[in-house]
Short mmCIF file of C-alpha atoms in Angstrom, two decimals:
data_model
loop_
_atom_site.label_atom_id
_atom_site.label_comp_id
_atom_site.label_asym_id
_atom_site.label_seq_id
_atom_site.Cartn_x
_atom_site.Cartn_y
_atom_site.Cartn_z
CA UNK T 3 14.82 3.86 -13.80
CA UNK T 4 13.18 0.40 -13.76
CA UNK T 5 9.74 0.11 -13.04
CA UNK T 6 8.64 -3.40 -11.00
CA UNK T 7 5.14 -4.32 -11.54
CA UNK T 8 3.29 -4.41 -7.85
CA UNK T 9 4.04 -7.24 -5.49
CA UNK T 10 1.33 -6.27 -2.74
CA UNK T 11 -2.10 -4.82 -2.82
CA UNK T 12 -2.51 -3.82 0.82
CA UNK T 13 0.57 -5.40 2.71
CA UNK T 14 3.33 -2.27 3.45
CA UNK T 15 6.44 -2.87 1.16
CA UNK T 16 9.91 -3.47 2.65
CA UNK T 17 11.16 -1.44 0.05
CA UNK T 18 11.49 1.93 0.59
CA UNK T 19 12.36 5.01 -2.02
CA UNK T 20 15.78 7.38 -2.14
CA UNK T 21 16.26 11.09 -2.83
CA UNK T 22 15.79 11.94 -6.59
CA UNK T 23 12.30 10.19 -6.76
CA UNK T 24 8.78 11.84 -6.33
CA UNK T 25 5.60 9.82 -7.31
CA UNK T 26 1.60 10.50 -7.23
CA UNK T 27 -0.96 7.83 -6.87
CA UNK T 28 -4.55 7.52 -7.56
CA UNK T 29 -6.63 4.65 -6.42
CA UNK T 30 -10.22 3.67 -6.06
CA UNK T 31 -12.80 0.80 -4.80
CA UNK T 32 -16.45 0.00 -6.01
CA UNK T 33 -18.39 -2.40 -3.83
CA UNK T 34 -21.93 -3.35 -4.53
CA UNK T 35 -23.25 -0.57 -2.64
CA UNK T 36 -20.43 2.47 -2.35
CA UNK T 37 -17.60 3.84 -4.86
CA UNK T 38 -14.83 6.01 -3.69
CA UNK T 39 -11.08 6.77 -3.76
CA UNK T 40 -7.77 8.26 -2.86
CA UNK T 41 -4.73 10.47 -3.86
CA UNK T 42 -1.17 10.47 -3.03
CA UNK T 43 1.63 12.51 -3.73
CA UNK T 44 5.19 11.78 -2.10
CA UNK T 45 8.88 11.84 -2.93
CA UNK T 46 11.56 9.82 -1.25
CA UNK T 47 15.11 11.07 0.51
CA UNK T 48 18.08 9.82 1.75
CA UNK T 49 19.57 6.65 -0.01
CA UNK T 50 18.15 3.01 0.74
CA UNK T 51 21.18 1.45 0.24
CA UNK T 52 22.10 3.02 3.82
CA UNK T 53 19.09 4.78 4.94
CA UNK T 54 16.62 6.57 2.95
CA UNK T 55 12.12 6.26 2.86
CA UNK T 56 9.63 8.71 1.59
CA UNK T 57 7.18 11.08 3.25
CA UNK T 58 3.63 11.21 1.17
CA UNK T 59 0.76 12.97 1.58
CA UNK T 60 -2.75 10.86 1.24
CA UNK T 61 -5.91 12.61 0.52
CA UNK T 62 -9.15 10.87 1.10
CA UNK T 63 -12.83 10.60 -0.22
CA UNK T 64 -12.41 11.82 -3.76
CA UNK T 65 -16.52 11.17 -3.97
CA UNK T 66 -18.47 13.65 -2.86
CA UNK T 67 -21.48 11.79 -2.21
CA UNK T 68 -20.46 11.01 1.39
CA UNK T 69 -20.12 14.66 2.67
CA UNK T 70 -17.44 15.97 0.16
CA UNK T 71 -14.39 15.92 -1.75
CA UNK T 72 -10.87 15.73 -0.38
CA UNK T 73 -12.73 16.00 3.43
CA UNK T 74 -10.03 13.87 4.88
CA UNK T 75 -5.95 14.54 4.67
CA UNK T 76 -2.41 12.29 6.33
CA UNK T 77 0.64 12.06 6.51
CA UNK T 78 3.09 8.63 5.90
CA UNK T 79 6.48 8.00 6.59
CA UNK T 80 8.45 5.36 6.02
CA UNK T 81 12.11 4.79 6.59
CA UNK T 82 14.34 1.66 5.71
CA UNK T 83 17.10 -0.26 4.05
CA UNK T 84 18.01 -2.10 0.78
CA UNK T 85 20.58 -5.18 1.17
CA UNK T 86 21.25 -5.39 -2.77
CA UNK T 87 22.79 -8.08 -3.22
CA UNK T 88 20.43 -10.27 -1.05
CA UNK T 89 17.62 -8.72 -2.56
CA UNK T 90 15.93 -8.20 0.61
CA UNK T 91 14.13 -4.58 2.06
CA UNK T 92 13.46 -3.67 5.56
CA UNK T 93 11.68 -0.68 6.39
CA UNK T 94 9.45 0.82 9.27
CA UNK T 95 6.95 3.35 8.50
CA UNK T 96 3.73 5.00 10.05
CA UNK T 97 0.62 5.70 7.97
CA UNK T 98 -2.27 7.89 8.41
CA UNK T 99 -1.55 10.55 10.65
CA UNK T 100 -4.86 12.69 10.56
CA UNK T 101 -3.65 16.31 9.30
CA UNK T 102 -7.51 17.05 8.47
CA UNK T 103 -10.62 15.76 8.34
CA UNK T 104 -14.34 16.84 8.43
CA UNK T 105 -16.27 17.31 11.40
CA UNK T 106 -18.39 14.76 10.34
CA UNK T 107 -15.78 12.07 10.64
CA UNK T 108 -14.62 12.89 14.54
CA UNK T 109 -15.79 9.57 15.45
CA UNK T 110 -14.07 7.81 12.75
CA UNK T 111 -10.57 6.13 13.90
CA UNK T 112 -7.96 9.18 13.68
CA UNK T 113 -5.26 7.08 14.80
CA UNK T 114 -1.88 6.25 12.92
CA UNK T 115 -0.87 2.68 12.47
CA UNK T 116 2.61 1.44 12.32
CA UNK T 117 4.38 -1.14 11.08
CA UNK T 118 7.65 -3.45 10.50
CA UNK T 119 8.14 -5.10 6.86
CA UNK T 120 10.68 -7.09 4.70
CA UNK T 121 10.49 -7.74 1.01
CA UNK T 122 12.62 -10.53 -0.27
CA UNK T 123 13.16 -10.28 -4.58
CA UNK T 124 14.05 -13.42 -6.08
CA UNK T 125 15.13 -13.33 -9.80
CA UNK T 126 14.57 -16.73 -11.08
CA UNK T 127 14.85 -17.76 -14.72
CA UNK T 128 11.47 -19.17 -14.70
CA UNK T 129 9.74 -17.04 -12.72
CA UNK T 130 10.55 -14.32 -10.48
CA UNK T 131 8.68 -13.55 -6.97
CA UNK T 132 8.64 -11.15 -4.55
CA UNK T 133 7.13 -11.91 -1.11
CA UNK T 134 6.56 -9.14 1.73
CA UNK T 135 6.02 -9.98 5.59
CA UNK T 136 5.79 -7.88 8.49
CA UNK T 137 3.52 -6.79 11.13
CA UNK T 138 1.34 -3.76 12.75
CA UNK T 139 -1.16 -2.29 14.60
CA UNK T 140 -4.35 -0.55 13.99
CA UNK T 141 -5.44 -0.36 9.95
CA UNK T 142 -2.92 -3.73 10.13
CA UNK T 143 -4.83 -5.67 12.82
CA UNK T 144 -7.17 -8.09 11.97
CA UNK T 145 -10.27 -6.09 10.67
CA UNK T 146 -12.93 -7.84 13.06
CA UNK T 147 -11.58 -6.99 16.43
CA UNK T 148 -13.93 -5.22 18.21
CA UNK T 149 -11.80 -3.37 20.67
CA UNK T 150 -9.37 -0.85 19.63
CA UNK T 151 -7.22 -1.71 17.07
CA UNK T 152 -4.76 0.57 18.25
CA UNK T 153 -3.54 -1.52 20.75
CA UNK T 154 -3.05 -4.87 18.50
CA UNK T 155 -0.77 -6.32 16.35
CA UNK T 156 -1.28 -8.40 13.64
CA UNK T 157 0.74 -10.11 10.78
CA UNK T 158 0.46 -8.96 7.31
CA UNK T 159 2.13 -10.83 3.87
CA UNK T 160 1.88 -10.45 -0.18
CA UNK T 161 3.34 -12.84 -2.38
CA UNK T 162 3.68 -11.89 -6.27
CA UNK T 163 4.58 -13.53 -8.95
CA UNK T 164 6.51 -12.31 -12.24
CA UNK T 165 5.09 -13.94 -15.43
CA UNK T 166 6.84 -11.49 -17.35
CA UNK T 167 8.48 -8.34 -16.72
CA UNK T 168 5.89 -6.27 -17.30
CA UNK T 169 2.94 -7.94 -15.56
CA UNK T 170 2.55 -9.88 -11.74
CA UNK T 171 0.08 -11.87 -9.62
CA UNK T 172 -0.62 -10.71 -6.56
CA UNK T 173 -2.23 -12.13 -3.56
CA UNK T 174 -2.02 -10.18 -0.24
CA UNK T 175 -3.53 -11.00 2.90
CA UNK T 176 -3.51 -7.83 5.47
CA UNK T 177 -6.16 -6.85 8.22
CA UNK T 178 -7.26 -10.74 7.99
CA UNK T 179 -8.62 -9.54 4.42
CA UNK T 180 -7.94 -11.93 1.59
CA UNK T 181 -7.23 -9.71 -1.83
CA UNK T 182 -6.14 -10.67 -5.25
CA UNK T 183 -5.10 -9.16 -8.36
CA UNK T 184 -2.47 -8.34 -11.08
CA UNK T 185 0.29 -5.30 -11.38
CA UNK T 186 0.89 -4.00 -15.00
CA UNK T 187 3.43 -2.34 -16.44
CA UNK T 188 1.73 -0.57 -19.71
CA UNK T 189 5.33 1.34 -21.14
CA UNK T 190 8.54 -0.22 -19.88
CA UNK T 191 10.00 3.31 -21.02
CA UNK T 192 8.03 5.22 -18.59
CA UNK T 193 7.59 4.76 -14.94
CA UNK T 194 3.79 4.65 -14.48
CA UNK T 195 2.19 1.39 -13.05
CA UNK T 196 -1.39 -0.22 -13.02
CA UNK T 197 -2.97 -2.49 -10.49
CA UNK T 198 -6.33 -4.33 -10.60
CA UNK T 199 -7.44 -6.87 -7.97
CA UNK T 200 -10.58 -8.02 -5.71
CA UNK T 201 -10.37 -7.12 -1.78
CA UNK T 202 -12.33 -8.50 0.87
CA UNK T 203 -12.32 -12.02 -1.11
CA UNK T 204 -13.57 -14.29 2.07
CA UNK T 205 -16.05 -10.86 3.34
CA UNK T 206 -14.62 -9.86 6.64
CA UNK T 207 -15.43 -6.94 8.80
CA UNK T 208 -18.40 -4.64 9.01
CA UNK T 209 -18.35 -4.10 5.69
CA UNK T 210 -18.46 -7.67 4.83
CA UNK T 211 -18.46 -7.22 0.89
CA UNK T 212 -16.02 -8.10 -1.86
CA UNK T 213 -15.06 -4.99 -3.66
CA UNK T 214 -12.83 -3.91 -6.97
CA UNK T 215 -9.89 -2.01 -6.69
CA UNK T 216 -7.96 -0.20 -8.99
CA UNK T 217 -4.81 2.16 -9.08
CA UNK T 218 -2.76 4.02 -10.89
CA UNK T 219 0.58 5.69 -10.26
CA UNK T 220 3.28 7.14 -11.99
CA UNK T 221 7.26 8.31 -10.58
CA UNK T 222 9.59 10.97 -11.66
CA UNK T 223 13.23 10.52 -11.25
CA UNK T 224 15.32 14.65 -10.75
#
């Protein structure tokens, strides 16, 4: 299996995952005044070359300085199609539906957000990019909306670009946040990627800080 460097940092891919594959994620963010982060586990099914997606589980708050460990758990879906010899993925998918989370948080924003996206893979000699569009609603709308997000739609894009196999440049622009970074490939024999990047570049929303991100995943193939 072939492991692609990232090609968004917030921005849903239009790529989606077949049966046979099952991947784990662990990502993080440090802002001048809070650090905390995320798992994932997931595997995908059917086949994306007709229909296939993946179904992950996301478990939030791995810092227990903000009322505890692993107090918040959802559910994502995604479902789509890969046109291979255009090089272009469309998938819908549905993130964050609350399975848990503690009482604390009952006023925090339970809702799930979908979305619509296309990635479009172009393999040029000189350098190869990959951008993403779409659209969605709540986590997707623009960040500073004071109403419910819920009810808005917003556009979302990423645009990466290849400088060698093993290593992209990212710059994603979701929720009206600005982020930038790279994607790393460490051991083209083994399918485990890196990301690094800024968020929050142009400091929108309430919390209207740049932070660092980082993550770190890794697939198996059965």
């Amino acid at each position: 299996m072939a492991t692609l460097p990232g090609f968004s940092l917030g921005a849903p891919s239009g790529l989606v995952s077949s049966y046979g594959v099952a991947f784990a994620g662990l990502s993080g963010r440090r802002d001048s005044s809070d650090t905390d982060g995320a798992l994932a586990f997931g595997m995908g099914f059917g086949d994306a070359e007709k229909i296939g997606g993946s179904v992950s589980l996301g478990i939030g708050s791995v810092d227990p300085r903000d009322g505890g460990s692993f107090n918040r758990g959802n559910l994502n879906l995604n479902v789509g199609h890969h046109f291979k010899k255009s090089g272009i993925g469309l998938s819908a998918g549905m993130t964050g539906l609350d399975l848990w989370h503690a009482s604390k948080l009952d006023g925090d924003n339970q809702d799930p957000s979908f979305y619509l996206a296309a990635t479009k893979l172009w393999g040029h000699d000189l350098i190869p990019t990959a951008i993403t569009v779409g659209f969605g609603n709540n986590s997707y709308a623009d960040i500073n909306r004071e109403n419910d997000r819920k009810d808005k739609i917003d556009g979302f894009g990423a645009v990466a670009f290849y400088l060698i196999p093993q290593l992209s440049v990212i710059v994603d622009y979701t929720s009206n946040i600005l982020t930038a970074g790279i994607g790393v490939v460490p051991f083209p024999d083994y399918p485990i990627s890196l990301s690094l990047g800024a968020t929050n570049l142009t400091e929108q929303g309430p919390n209207d800080k740049v932070a660092a991100i980082g993550s770190i995943a890794a697939a198996y193939v059965f």
